[in-house]
XYZ file of C-alpha atoms in Angstrom:
451
model
C 29.722 351.548 156.740
C 26.479 351.159 154.794
C 25.908 347.623 153.501
C 23.236 346.269 151.146
C 20.077 345.148 152.946
C 16.417 344.796 152.037
C 15.150 347.772 154.071
C 18.189 349.874 153.229
C 17.670 349.039 149.568
C 14.031 350.083 149.872
C 15.121 353.394 151.423
C 17.440 354.050 148.474
C 14.675 353.209 145.978
C 12.237 355.464 147.790
C 14.676 358.369 147.576
C 14.750 358.130 143.780
C 11.022 357.489 143.445
C 10.325 360.556 145.606
C 12.359 362.752 143.238
C 10.448 361.540 140.154
C 7.023 362.124 141.678
C 8.072 365.421 143.219
C 9.119 366.637 139.773
C 5.805 365.489 138.280
C 3.753 367.601 140.692
C 6.120 370.517 141.269
C 6.049 371.909 137.715
C 2.369 372.866 137.386
C 2.460 375.582 140.033
C 5.385 377.319 138.263
C 3.680 377.392 134.835
C 2.701 381.105 134.954
C 6.256 382.101 135.879
C 7.718 379.911 133.129
C 5.390 381.482 130.558
C 6.206 385.011 131.748
C 9.935 384.340 131.457
C 10.165 382.174 128.324
C 6.913 382.909 126.467
C 5.548 380.216 124.190
C 1.861 380.605 124.944
C -0.516 377.940 126.188
C 0.636 375.428 123.558
C 4.233 375.740 124.727
C 3.261 375.227 128.362
C 1.172 372.216 127.395
C 4.132 370.518 125.728
C 6.409 371.244 128.687
C 4.234 368.717 130.526
C 3.046 366.613 127.592
C 6.575 366.165 126.194
C 7.722 364.787 129.528
C 4.681 362.512 129.725
C 5.236 361.206 126.191
C 8.916 360.469 126.766
C 8.178 358.892 130.137
C 5.356 356.610 128.957
C 6.759 355.149 125.745
C 10.123 353.533 126.740
C 8.870 351.731 129.878
C 8.723 348.358 128.118
C 12.271 348.708 126.833
C 13.545 350.007 130.174
C 12.057 347.077 132.045
C 13.742 344.578 129.741
C 17.051 346.432 129.980
C 16.853 345.802 133.721
C 16.682 342.062 133.014
C 19.625 342.363 130.627
C 22.044 344.584 132.572
C 20.733 344.331 136.193
C 17.929 346.624 137.423
C 20.256 348.304 139.933
C 22.586 349.533 137.169
C 19.755 350.756 134.957
C 18.119 352.489 137.930
C 21.337 354.297 138.889
C 21.996 355.279 135.265
C 18.480 356.730 135.014
C 18.912 358.607 138.276
C 22.185 360.137 137.127
C 20.642 361.126 133.788
C 17.687 362.628 135.643
C 20.078 364.853 137.620
C 21.816 366.064 134.451
C 18.589 366.733 132.538
C 17.087 368.530 135.553
C 20.059 370.865 135.574
C 19.597 371.463 131.830
C 15.892 372.246 132.322
C 16.863 374.930 134.816
C 19.298 376.428 132.294
C 16.794 376.532 129.393
C 16.858 379.839 127.526
C 13.613 379.365 125.572
C 10.412 377.379 125.750
C 11.650 375.174 122.905
C 14.807 374.221 124.781
C 12.802 373.592 127.952
C 10.496 371.202 126.071
C 13.514 369.403 124.571
C 15.179 369.020 127.974
C 11.889 367.860 129.522
C 11.718 365.115 126.891
C 15.217 363.985 127.881
C 14.173 364.156 131.528
C 11.179 361.938 130.747
C 13.472 359.367 129.111
C 15.641 359.325 132.247
C 12.580 358.832 134.441
C 11.418 355.988 132.191
C 14.754 354.201 132.663
C 14.288 354.327 136.432
C 10.590 353.650 136.796
C 10.226 349.884 136.114
C 13.262 348.854 138.168
C 11.897 349.316 141.731
C 9.115 346.729 141.273
C 11.741 344.215 140.130
C 14.087 345.111 142.989
C 11.364 344.972 145.649
C 10.393 341.529 144.379
C 14.036 340.489 144.704
C 14.581 342.084 148.126
C 11.459 340.956 149.971
C 9.801 337.612 150.613
C 6.116 337.280 149.757
C 4.999 337.852 153.365
C 6.834 341.229 153.486
C 6.119 342.671 150.050
C 2.778 344.155 151.025
C 4.446 346.165 153.781
C 7.184 347.317 151.384
C 4.639 348.391 148.761
C 2.622 350.131 151.485
C 5.608 352.252 152.501
C 6.174 352.889 148.794
C 2.626 354.208 148.442
C 3.020 356.450 151.482
C 6.127 358.084 149.995
C 4.317 358.544 146.680
C 1.481 360.360 148.452
C 3.945 362.523 150.384
C 5.671 363.587 147.155
C 2.287 364.395 145.581
C 1.358 366.537 148.577
C 4.705 368.313 148.932
C 5.296 368.976 145.212
C 2.927 371.924 144.776
C 3.910 373.365 148.167
C 7.650 373.195 147.483
C 7.115 374.425 143.931
C 5.220 377.456 145.171
C 7.868 378.281 147.776
C 10.783 377.950 145.358
C 9.067 379.950 142.618
C 7.989 382.734 144.975
C 11.223 383.045 146.964
C 13.855 382.200 144.338
C 12.996 381.480 140.686
C 11.069 378.863 138.689
C 14.375 377.345 137.589
C 14.929 376.063 141.125
C 12.032 373.594 140.766
C 14.413 371.699 138.480
C 17.718 372.485 140.180
C 16.430 371.151 143.502
C 16.394 367.702 141.889
C 20.176 367.649 141.434
C 21.274 367.246 145.089
C 18.319 364.925 145.754
C 19.365 362.714 142.830
C 22.983 362.653 143.981
C 21.904 361.514 147.450
C 19.712 358.829 145.862
C 22.616 357.615 143.676
C 24.988 357.343 146.660
C 22.372 355.472 148.698
C 21.627 353.215 145.744
C 25.278 352.314 145.192
C 25.736 351.462 148.856
C 22.406 349.884 149.804
C 20.819 348.187 146.764
C 22.141 344.654 146.148
C 23.225 344.008 142.566
C 22.920 340.935 140.364
C 23.948 339.682 136.956
C 21.606 340.164 134.013
C 19.995 336.987 132.779
C 18.495 337.705 129.346
C 20.043 335.852 126.425
C 19.119 338.393 123.743
C 17.474 341.805 123.423
C 14.665 341.981 120.833
C 15.594 345.035 118.753
C 12.735 344.623 116.263
C 10.219 344.276 119.093
C 11.670 347.375 120.744
C 11.337 349.359 117.498
C 7.724 348.231 116.918
C 6.623 348.933 120.488
C 8.392 352.294 120.689
C 6.966 353.517 117.377
C 3.463 352.229 118.126
C 3.301 353.609 121.663
C 4.831 356.949 120.578
C 2.130 357.461 117.954
C -0.631 356.299 120.299
C 0.391 358.533 123.211
C 0.998 361.481 120.871
C -2.469 361.028 119.332
C -4.060 360.927 122.786
C -2.224 364.051 123.910
C -2.505 366.195 120.789
C -6.127 365.692 119.588
C -5.202 367.193 116.213
C -6.419 366.373 112.705
C -3.602 363.819 112.498
C -4.675 361.956 115.646
C -6.951 359.478 113.855
C -4.428 358.339 111.209
C -1.724 358.232 113.884
C -3.940 356.009 116.021
C -4.602 353.655 113.089
C -0.876 353.345 112.339
C -0.164 352.849 116.051
C -2.686 349.999 116.275
C -1.149 348.298 113.217
C 2.358 348.577 114.695
C 1.225 347.257 118.087
C -0.571 344.320 116.443
C 2.679 343.531 114.608
C 4.487 343.817 117.949
C 2.027 341.348 119.499
C 2.650 338.704 116.828
C 6.390 339.335 117.017
C 6.389 338.784 120.793
C 4.411 335.536 120.536
C 7.319 333.937 118.710
C 10.139 335.227 120.901
C 9.625 333.037 123.979
C 12.101 333.845 126.764
C 13.644 336.649 124.675
C 10.356 338.532 124.354
C 10.560 342.234 125.172
C 7.145 342.116 126.856
C 6.121 338.836 128.535
C 2.594 338.880 127.105
C 2.076 335.288 128.239
C 1.587 336.722 131.744
C -1.878 337.825 130.696
C -2.846 334.152 130.870
C -2.463 334.604 134.638
C -5.630 336.042 136.161
C -3.517 337.704 138.851
C -1.327 339.669 136.468
C -4.049 340.550 133.954
C -6.635 341.612 136.565
C -4.052 343.613 138.557
C -2.856 345.371 135.370
C -6.373 346.370 134.318
C -7.298 347.535 137.809
C -4.069 349.566 138.072
C -4.723 351.170 134.666
C -8.185 352.144 135.913
C -6.720 353.548 139.124
C -4.118 355.595 137.236
C -6.664 356.885 134.728
C -9.268 357.941 137.285
C -6.926 359.548 139.803
C -5.190 361.705 137.177
C -8.284 362.389 135.071
C -10.339 363.723 137.993
C -7.659 366.172 139.173
C -8.055 368.740 136.358
C -11.879 368.988 136.258
C -12.106 369.045 140.055
C -9.591 371.882 140.414
C -11.178 373.802 137.538
C -14.596 373.464 139.129
C -13.424 374.512 142.598
C -11.515 377.569 141.382
C -13.261 378.788 138.217
C -16.869 377.853 138.979
C -17.005 378.142 142.773
C -14.424 380.931 143.114
C -11.966 379.289 145.520
C -8.379 380.520 145.599
C -5.380 378.205 145.056
C -4.769 377.712 148.783
C -8.435 376.921 149.492
C -8.521 374.550 146.550
C -5.415 372.769 147.845
C -7.047 372.439 151.273
C -10.146 370.864 149.724
C -8.052 368.125 148.076
C -5.423 367.762 150.851
C -7.179 364.802 152.587
C -6.390 362.704 149.496
C -2.638 362.796 150.108
C -2.892 362.890 153.917
C -5.029 359.733 154.111
C -2.800 357.968 151.582
C 0.301 358.797 153.642
C -1.270 357.584 156.886
C -3.001 354.465 155.584
C -0.531 353.038 153.051
C 1.869 351.349 155.546
C -0.864 349.634 157.629
C -2.667 348.616 154.433
C 0.561 347.025 153.215
C 0.832 345.010 156.454
C -2.822 344.009 156.009
C -1.988 342.638 152.555
C 0.815 340.528 154.067
C -1.651 339.022 156.568
C -4.770 338.399 154.469
C -3.616 338.505 150.820
C -4.274 341.160 148.221
C -7.756 340.448 146.873
C -9.849 341.806 149.771
C -7.872 345.062 150.243
C -7.817 345.663 146.473
C -11.579 345.181 146.109
C -12.226 347.483 149.058
C -9.832 350.078 147.614
C -11.421 350.018 144.168
C -14.892 350.217 145.776
C -13.823 353.308 147.728
C -12.447 354.767 144.500
C -15.837 354.443 142.799
C -17.584 355.893 145.880
C -15.232 358.888 146.030
C -15.783 359.729 142.365
C -19.557 359.345 142.786
C -19.524 361.754 145.729
C -17.352 364.349 143.964
C -19.434 364.007 140.798
C -22.683 364.579 142.730
C -21.239 367.675 144.402
C -20.271 369.091 141.010
C -23.394 368.178 139.043
C -25.904 369.034 141.812
C -23.942 372.167 142.816
C -23.720 371.166 146.458
C -21.428 372.845 148.984
C -17.959 372.365 147.449
C -16.455 371.514 150.829
C -18.180 368.128 150.475
C -15.451 367.394 147.941
C -13.145 367.087 150.963
C -14.989 363.906 151.969
C -14.589 362.573 148.442
C -10.874 363.422 148.550
C -10.523 361.517 151.826
C -12.161 358.450 150.263
C -9.838 358.829 147.280
C -6.785 358.818 149.558
C -8.024 355.704 151.346
C -8.686 354.051 147.973
C -5.142 354.763 146.802
C -3.686 353.366 150.029
C -5.742 350.175 149.880
C -5.497 349.442 146.154
C -1.943 350.361 145.110
C -0.041 347.945 147.349
C -2.089 344.757 146.703
C -2.330 345.357 142.953
C 1.442 345.746 142.663
C 2.112 342.768 144.943
C -0.309 340.446 143.126
C 1.025 341.396 139.691
C 4.654 340.730 140.588
C 3.828 337.518 142.496
C 2.692 336.001 139.188
C 6.108 336.552 137.576
C 9.081 334.199 137.297
C 12.355 335.849 138.473
C 13.927 335.978 134.996
C 10.996 337.944 133.569
C 10.574 340.431 136.425
C 12.004 343.413 134.530
C 9.873 342.880 131.438
C 6.796 342.265 133.601
C 7.410 345.461 135.562
C 7.879 347.442 132.341
C 4.656 346.021 130.905
C 2.748 346.690 134.151
C 3.988 350.301 134.268
C 3.242 350.820 130.569
C -0.373 349.700 130.939
C -0.795 351.950 133.980
C 0.775 354.960 132.269
C -1.123 354.588 128.990
C -4.334 354.282 131.007
C -3.478 357.512 132.811
C -2.688 359.318 129.543
C -5.957 358.121 127.996
C -7.943 359.274 131.020
C -6.382 362.731 130.987
C -6.773 363.021 127.192
C -10.483 362.144 127.184
C -11.161 364.461 130.108
C -9.357 367.350 128.426
C -11.164 366.771 125.137
C -14.594 366.771 126.817
C -13.860 369.935 128.772
C -12.600 371.675 125.641
C -15.484 370.506 123.442
C -18.295 371.208 125.917
C -16.833 374.296 127.545
C -19.864 376.293 126.399
C -21.989 374.276 128.867
C -19.972 373.701 132.079
C -22.692 371.677 133.820
C -22.928 369.250 130.894
C -19.140 369.091 130.521
C -18.509 368.265 134.172
C -21.372 365.775 134.162
C -19.970 363.909 131.144
C -16.437 363.982 132.574
C -17.379 362.533 135.935
C -19.691 360.011 134.285
C -16.793 358.804 132.145
C -14.382 358.676 135.095
C -16.961 356.791 137.154
C -17.368 354.144 134.445
C -13.594 353.657 134.311
C -13.539 353.218 138.101
C -16.318 350.629 137.940
C -14.347 348.794 135.258
C -11.366 348.701 137.632
C -13.581 347.287 140.390
C -14.812 344.545 138.045
C -11.179 343.691 137.243
C -10.325 343.575 140.960
C -13.084 341.019 141.531
C -11.088 338.628 139.300
C -7.966 338.823 141.487
C -6.719 335.602 143.119
C -7.078 335.271 146.871
C -3.351 334.855 147.618
C 0.023 336.171 146.488
C 1.432 332.732 145.777
C 3.252 331.791 142.577
C 0.916 328.882 141.882
C -0.762 330.822 139.101
C 2.448 331.736 137.361
C 2.535 330.705 133.754
C 5.483 329.929 131.589
C 6.445 331.477 128.320
């Protein structure tokens, strides 16, 4: 009989996390087949992905706090079940409009799940084991990123594009069964849920993420309104104390604030460089999809291989050194890839940059997550995880949005466009390195601040 345990609980969490990331990477390869079957044009395809991203990014704060209120295990299992249902609906979509609507619902389900694992890992593992746990977590994330396009291509070619969604259903059911059996539960500990704060944050983040994704004539006024709403949210949260939706007082801890900024930089750079790099390899240098995948494969392979030992390294020496090294490798990888693109060097040199990128992910992800959650009191873990994930996700959306806007605006001059894009991404990476230099040397709670 399966009983709750820390490593069994981690296995159950990894099963669900794998499904979310697999779905994120599996859809892109099926886009031509989806368009051929459902129509909708480029704009429709864009919102198949953007709608999911919008719905996934915005509710993370609320989802994290719901974990504190109802128990992160329950919220995680609810999200996983909803993800199974919405995946089935995506596969049944009869038009591009319905597919976008179901993808939005799928994003909401993913948002309910996403903040809970950080809270649960903090509960399951002592400080001297968390680095190892986060390292294994990073390895599974890299494996899902690598396998997503491969599995998506196989399912689309041999069966139908709808199976890229239907394959989630049995995987989710397995994850739910494992979660029920293996993840220890607890009672929620929040006295009250801040409905006004939830409304302000949801409205503000929705407008901000939409403005970043759409780049329409309404983006500027939407951004202004979003900033006003988020400022109101900030002042609302300052007066809520222990009932605050987002524990903003954590930013008085150098560990939490520096880890959050560095993680936002990591998320922004890794996602923002993917599109211009693949466009350059295929459209400018003439590589096919398989060759292009081979060029970038060392990224995922190195992350898979290095994440577990890097996690053990964090447990032995603390998070600051590994994080600084990881963020340094990130900047070096982007510099190398940028030089290959701008100077028109042999594109296979991008493989070396991809290898550095994989090593950077392995070395930075685990210590940044461990340091951030070490600065958090147990009763605020859900809100802290939601805030940490929100900052990371908004950083990623902003990176992708700026990159897409530059490529669209300077498409008449590819050399200039790619140069500006990689210059921007490089500056973001350097900013993340500067943030990492402010990290504390240990994972102890001594820096934790009260509300």
